[in-house]
mmCIF file of C-alpha atoms and ligand atoms in Angstrom:
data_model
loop_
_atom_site.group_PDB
_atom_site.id
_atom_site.type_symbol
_atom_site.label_atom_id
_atom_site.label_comp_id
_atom_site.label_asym_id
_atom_site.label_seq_id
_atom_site.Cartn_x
_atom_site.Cartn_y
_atom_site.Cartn_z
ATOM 1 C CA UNK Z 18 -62.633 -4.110 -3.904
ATOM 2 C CA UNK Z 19 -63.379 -7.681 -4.876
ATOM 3 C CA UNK Z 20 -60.736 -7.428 -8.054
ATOM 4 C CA UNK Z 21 -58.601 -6.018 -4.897
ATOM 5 C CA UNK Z 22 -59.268 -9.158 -3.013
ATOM 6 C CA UNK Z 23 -58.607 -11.333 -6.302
ATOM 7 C CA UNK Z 24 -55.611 -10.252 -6.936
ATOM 8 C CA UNK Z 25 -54.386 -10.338 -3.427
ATOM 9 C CA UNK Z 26 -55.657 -14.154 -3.988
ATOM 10 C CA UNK Z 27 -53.555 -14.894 -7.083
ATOM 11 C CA UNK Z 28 -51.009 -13.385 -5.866
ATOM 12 C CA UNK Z 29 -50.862 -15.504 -2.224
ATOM 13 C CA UNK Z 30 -51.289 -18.437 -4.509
ATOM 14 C CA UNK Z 31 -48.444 -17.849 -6.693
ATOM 15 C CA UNK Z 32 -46.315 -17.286 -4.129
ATOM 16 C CA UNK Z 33 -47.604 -20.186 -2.308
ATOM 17 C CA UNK Z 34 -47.081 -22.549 -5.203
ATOM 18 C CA UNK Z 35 -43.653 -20.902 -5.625
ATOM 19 C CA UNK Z 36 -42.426 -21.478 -2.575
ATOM 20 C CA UNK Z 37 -44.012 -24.724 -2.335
ATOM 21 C CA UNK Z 38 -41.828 -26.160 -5.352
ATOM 22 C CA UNK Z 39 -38.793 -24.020 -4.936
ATOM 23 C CA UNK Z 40 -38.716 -24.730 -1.160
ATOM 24 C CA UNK Z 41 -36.496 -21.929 1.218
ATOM 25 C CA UNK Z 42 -32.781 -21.494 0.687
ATOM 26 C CA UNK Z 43 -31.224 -23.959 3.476
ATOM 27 C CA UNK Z 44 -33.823 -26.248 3.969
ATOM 28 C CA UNK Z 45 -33.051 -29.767 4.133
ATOM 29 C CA UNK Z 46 -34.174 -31.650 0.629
ATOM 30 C CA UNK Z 47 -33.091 -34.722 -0.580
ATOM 31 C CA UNK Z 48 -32.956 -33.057 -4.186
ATOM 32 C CA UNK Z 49 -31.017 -29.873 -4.561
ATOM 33 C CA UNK Z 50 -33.237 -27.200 -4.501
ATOM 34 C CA UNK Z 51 -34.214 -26.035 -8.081
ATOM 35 C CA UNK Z 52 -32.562 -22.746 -8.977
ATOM 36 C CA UNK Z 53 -33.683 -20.147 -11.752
ATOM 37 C CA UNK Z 54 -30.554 -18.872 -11.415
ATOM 38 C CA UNK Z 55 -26.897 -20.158 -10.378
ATOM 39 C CA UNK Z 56 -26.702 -19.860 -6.940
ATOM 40 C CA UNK Z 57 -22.977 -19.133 -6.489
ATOM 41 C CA UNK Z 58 -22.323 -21.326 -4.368
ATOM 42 C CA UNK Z 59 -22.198 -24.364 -7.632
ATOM 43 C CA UNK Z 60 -20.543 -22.281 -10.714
ATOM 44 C CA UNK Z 61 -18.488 -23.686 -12.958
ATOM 45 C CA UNK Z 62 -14.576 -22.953 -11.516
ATOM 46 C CA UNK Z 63 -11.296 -24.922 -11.322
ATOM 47 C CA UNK Z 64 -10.352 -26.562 -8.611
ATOM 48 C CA UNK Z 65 -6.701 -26.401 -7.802
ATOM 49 C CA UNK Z 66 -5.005 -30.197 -7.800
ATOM 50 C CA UNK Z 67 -7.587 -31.514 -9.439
ATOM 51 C CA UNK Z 68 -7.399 -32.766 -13.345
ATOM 52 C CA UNK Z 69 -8.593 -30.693 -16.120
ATOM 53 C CA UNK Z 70 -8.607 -31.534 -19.885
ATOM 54 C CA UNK Z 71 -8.344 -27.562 -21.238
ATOM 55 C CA UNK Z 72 -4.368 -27.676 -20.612
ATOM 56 C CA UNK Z 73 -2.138 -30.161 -22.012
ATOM 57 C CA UNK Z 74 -0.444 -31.180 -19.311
ATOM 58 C CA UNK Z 75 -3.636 -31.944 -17.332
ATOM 59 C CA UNK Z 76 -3.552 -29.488 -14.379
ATOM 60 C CA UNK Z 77 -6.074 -26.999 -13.395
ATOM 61 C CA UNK Z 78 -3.457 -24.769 -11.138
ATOM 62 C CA UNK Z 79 -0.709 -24.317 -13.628
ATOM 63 C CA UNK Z 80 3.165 -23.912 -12.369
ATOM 64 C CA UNK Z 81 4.195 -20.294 -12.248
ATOM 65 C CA UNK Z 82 5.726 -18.826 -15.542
ATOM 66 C CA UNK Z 83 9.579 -19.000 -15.287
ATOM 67 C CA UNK Z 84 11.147 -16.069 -13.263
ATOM 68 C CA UNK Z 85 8.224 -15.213 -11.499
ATOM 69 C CA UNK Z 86 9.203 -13.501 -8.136
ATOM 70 C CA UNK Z 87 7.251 -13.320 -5.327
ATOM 71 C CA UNK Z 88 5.364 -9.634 -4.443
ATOM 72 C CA UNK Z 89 5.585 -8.406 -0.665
ATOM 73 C CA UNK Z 90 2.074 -6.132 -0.528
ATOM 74 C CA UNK Z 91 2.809 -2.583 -1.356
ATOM 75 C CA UNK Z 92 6.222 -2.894 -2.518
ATOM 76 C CA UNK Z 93 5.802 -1.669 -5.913
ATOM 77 C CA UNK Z 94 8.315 -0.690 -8.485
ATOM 78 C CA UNK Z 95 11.441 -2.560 -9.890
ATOM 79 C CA UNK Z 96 10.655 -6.155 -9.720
ATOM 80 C CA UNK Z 97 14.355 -7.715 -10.364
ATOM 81 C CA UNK Z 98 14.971 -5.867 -7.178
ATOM 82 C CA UNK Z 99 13.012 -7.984 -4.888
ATOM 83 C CA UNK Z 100 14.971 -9.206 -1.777
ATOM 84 C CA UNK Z 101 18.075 -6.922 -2.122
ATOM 85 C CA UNK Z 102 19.392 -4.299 -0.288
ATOM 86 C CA UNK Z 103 17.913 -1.927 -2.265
ATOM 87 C CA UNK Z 104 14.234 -3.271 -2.487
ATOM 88 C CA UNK Z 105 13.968 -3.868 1.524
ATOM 89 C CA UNK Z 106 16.737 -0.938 2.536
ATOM 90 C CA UNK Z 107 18.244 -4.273 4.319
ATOM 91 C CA UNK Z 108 21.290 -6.332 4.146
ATOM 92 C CA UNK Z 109 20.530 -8.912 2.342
ATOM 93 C CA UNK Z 110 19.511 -12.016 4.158
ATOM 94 C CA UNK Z 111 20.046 -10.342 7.662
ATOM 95 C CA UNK Z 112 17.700 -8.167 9.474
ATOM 96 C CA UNK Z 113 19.622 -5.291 10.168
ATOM 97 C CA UNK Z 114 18.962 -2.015 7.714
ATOM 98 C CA UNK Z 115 21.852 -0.448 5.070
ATOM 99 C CA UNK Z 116 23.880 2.163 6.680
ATOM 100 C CA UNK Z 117 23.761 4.188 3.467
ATOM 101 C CA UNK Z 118 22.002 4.272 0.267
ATOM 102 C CA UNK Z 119 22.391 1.381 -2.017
ATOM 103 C CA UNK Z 120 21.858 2.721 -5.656
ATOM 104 C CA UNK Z 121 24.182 5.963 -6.615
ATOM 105 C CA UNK Z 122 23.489 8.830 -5.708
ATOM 106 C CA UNK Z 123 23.506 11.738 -8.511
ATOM 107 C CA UNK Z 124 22.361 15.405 -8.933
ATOM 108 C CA UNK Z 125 19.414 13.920 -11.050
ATOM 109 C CA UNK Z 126 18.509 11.865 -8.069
ATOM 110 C CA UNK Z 127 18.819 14.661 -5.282
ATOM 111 C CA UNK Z 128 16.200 16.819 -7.375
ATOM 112 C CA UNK Z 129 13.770 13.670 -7.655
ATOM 113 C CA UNK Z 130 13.929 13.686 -3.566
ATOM 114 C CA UNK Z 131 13.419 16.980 -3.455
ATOM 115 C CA UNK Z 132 10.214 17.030 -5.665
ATOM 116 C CA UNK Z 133 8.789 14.166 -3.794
ATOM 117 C CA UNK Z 134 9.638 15.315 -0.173
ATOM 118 C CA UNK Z 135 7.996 18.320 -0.985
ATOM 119 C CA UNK Z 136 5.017 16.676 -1.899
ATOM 120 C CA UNK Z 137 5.023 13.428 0.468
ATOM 121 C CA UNK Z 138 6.649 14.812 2.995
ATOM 122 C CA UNK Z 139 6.237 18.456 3.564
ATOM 123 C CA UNK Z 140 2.925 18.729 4.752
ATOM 124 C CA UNK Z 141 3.767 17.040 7.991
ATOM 125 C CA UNK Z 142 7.466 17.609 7.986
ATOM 126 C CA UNK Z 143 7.711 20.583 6.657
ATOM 127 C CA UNK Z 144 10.118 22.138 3.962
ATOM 128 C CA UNK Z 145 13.134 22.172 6.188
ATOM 129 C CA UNK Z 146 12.012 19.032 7.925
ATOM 130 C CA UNK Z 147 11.437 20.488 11.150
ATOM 131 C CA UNK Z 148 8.538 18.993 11.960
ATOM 132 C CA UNK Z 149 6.626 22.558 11.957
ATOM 133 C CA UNK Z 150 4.008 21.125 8.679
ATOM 134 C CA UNK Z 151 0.858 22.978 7.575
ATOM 135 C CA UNK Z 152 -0.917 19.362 8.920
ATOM 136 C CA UNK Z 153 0.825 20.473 12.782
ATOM 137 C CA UNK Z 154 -0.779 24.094 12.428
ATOM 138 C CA UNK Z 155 -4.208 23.427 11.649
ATOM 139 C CA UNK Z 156 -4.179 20.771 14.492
ATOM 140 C CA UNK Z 157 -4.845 17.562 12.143
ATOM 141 C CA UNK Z 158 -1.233 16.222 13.256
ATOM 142 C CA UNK Z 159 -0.035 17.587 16.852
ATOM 143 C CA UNK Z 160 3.218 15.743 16.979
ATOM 144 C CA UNK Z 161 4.859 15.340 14.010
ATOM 145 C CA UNK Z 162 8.725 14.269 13.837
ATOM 146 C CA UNK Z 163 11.671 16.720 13.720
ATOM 147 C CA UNK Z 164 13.709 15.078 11.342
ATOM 148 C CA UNK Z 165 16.624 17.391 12.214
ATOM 149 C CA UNK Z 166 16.343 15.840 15.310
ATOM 150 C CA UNK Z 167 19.529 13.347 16.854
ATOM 151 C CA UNK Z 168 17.062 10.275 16.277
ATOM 152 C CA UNK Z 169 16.080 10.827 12.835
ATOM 153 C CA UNK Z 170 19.987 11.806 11.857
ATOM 154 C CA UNK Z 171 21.617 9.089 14.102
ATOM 155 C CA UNK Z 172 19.125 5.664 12.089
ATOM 156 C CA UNK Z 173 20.740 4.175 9.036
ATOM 157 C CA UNK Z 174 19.626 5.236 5.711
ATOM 158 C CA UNK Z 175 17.775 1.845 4.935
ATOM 159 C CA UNK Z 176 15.629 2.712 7.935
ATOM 160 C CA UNK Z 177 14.624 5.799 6.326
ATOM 161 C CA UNK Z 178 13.850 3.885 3.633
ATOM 162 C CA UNK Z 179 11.699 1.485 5.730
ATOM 163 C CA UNK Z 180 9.992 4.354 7.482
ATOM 164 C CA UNK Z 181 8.762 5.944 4.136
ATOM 165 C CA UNK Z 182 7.678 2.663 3.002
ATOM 166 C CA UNK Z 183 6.212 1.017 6.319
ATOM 167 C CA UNK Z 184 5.397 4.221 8.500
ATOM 168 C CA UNK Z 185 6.459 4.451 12.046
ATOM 169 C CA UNK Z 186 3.839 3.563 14.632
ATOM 170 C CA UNK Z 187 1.948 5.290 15.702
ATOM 171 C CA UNK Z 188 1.277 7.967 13.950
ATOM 172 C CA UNK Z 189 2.790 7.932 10.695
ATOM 173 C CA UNK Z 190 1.454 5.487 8.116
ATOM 174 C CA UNK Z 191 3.446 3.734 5.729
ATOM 175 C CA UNK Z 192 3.898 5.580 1.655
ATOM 176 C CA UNK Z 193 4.955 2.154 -0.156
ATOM 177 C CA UNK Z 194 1.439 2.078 -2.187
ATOM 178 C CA UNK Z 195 2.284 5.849 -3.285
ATOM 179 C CA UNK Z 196 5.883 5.860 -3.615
ATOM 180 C CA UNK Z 197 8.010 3.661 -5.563
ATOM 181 C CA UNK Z 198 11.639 2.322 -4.095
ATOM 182 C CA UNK Z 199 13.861 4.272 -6.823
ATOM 183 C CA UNK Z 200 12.155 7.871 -5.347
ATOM 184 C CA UNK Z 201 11.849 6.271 -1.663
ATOM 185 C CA UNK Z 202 15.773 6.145 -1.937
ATOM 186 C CA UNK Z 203 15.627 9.639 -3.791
ATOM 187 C CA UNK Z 204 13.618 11.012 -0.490
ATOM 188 C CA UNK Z 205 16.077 9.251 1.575
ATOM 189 C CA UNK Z 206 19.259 11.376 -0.279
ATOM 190 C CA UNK Z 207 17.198 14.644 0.127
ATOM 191 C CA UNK Z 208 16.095 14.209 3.938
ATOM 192 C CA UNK Z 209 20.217 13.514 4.202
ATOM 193 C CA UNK Z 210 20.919 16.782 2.648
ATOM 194 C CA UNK Z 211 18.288 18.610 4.433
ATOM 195 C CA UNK Z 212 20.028 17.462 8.100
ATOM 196 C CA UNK Z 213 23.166 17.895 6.754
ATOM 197 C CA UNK Z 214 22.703 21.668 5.419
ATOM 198 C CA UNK Z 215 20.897 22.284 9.006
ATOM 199 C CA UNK Z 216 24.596 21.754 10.589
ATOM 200 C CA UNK Z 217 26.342 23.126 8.163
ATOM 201 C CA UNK Z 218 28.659 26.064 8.809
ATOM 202 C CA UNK Z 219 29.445 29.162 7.196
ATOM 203 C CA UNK Z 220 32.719 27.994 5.774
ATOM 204 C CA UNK Z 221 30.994 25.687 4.333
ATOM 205 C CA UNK Z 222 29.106 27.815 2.046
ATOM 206 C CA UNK Z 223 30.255 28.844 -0.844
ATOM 207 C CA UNK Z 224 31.873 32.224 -0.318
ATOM 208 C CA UNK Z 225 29.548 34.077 -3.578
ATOM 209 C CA UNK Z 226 26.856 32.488 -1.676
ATOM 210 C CA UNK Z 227 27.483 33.866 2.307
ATOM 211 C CA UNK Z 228 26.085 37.212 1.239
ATOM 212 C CA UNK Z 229 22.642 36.068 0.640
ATOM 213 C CA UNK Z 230 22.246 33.971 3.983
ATOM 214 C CA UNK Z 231 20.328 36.229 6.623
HETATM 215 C C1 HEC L 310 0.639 12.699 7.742
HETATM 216 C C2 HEC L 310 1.850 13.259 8.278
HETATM 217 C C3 HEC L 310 3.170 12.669 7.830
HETATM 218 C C4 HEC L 310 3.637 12.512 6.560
HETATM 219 C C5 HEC L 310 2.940 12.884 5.256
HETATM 220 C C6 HEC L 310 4.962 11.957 6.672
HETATM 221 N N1 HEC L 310 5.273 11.767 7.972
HETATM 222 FE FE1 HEC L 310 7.021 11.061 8.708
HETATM 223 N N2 HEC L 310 6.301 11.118 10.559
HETATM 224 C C7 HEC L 310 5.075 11.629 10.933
HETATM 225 C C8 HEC L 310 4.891 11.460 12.347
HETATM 226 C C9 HEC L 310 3.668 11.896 13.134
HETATM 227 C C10 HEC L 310 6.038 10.814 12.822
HETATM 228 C C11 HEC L 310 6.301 10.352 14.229
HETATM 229 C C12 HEC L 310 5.874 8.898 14.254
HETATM 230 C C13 HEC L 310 5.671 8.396 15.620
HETATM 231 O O1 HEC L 310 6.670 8.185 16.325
HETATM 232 O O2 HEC L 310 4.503 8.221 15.982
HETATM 233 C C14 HEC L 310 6.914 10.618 11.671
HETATM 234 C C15 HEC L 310 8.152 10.014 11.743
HETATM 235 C C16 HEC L 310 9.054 9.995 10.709
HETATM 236 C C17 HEC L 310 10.417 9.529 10.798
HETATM 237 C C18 HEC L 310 11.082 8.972 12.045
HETATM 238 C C19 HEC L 310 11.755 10.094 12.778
HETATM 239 C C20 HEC L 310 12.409 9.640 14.039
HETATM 240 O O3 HEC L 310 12.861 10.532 14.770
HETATM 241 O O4 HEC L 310 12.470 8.450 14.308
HETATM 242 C C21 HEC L 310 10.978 9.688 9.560
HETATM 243 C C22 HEC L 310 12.420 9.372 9.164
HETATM 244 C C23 HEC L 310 9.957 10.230 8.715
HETATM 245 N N3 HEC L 310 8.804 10.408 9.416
HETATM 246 C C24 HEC L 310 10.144 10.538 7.380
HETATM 247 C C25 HEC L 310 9.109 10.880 6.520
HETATM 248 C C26 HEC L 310 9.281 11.033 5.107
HETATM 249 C C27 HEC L 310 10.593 10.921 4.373
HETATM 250 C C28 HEC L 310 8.041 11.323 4.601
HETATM 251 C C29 HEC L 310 7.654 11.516 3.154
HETATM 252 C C30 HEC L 310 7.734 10.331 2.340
HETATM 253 C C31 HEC L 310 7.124 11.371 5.713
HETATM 254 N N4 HEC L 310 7.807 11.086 6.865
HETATM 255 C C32 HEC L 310 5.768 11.677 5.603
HETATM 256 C C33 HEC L 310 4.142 12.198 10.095
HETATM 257 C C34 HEC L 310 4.204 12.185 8.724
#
């Protein structure tokens, strides 16, 4: 017990004479408190506009390298795009969106849609687009978007292209940080085709190929 008691005695005495020189973070001295460590708050850092010797030409913020274009958040993929029709899915300049797809649209492209509808896409949208997911059957998504419907056929393509991007409030979220613009635009051809074969008719089928419909 009395080793107990002298220890407990050292001990309140360290602390004591610790505290007693180091002082408590924010109290008033006229000397800054003395730090064992850095406290964060003074680290070595540049400031921006103010001199510094380490570059030659003085600066601590240095001027962007040449061509540097400015990033909108989540808008990832082909840089030399930025601000064009096909980077937004607007006109350039204007706020209105592209009535149809701005890069060309090829077999190669179609099958890239289809890939990444059916795994972007499908579980809310379903297959067909119908609306009718897996997400809508177990009850995590109760209203999901027919995109067969009039409004999703009757919106420009560059909306499309917004909505996969951006989402459409309030209950689909936005895919930009997950899909890149080239296969946004590939999703956009492949919804197209999916609304278009809904309303297809049976002449337009190819005639080897009517057999096989049921
Ligand atoms: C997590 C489920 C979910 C996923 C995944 C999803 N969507 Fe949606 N989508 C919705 C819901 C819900 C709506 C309805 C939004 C609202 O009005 O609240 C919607 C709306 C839309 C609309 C607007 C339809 C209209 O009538 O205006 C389009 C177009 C669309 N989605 C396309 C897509 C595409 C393309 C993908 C794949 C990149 C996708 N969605 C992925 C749930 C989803």
């Amino acid at each position: 017990m009395r080793y107990f008691f002298a220890a407990l005695f050292g001990f309140l005495l360290l602390a004591l004479t610790v505290f007693g020189i180091a002082g408590r973070r924010g109290t008033d001295f006229r000397k800054p408190p003395l730090e064992i460590f850095d406290d964060m708050v003074r680290q070595a850092k540049l400031r921006p506009q103010v001199p510094n010797s380490f570059f030659a030409d003085g600066r601590s913020s240095q001027a962007f390298v040449a061509g540097t274009v400015a990033q909108r958040i989540g808008d990832h993929g082909n840089d030399t795009w930025q601000g064009t029709a096909e980077n937004t899915g607007m006109e350039p300049g204007k706020t209105n969106f592209v009535a149809t797809i701005p890069v060309p649209v090829t077999a190669a492209l179609m099958a890239r849609g289809r890939e990444r509808y059916n795994i972007s896409c499908l579980p809310c949208h379903s297959a067909t687009g119908d609306g009718n997911g897996i997400t809508k059957k177990i009850g995590a998504m109760p209203v999901v978007a027919n995109l067969l419907d009039k409004n999703a056929i009757i919106i420009p393509d560059g909306q499309v292209f917004h909505i996969i991007g951006q989402g459409k409030a309030p209950n689909m979220q936005g895919y930009a940080a997950n899909i890149e613009i080239n296969d946004r635009w590939a999703i956009v051809a492949y919804v197209r085709s999916l609304q278009r074969a809904r309303f297809a008719t049976l002449e337009e089928v190819p005639a080897a190929d009517r057999a096989t419909l049921k």
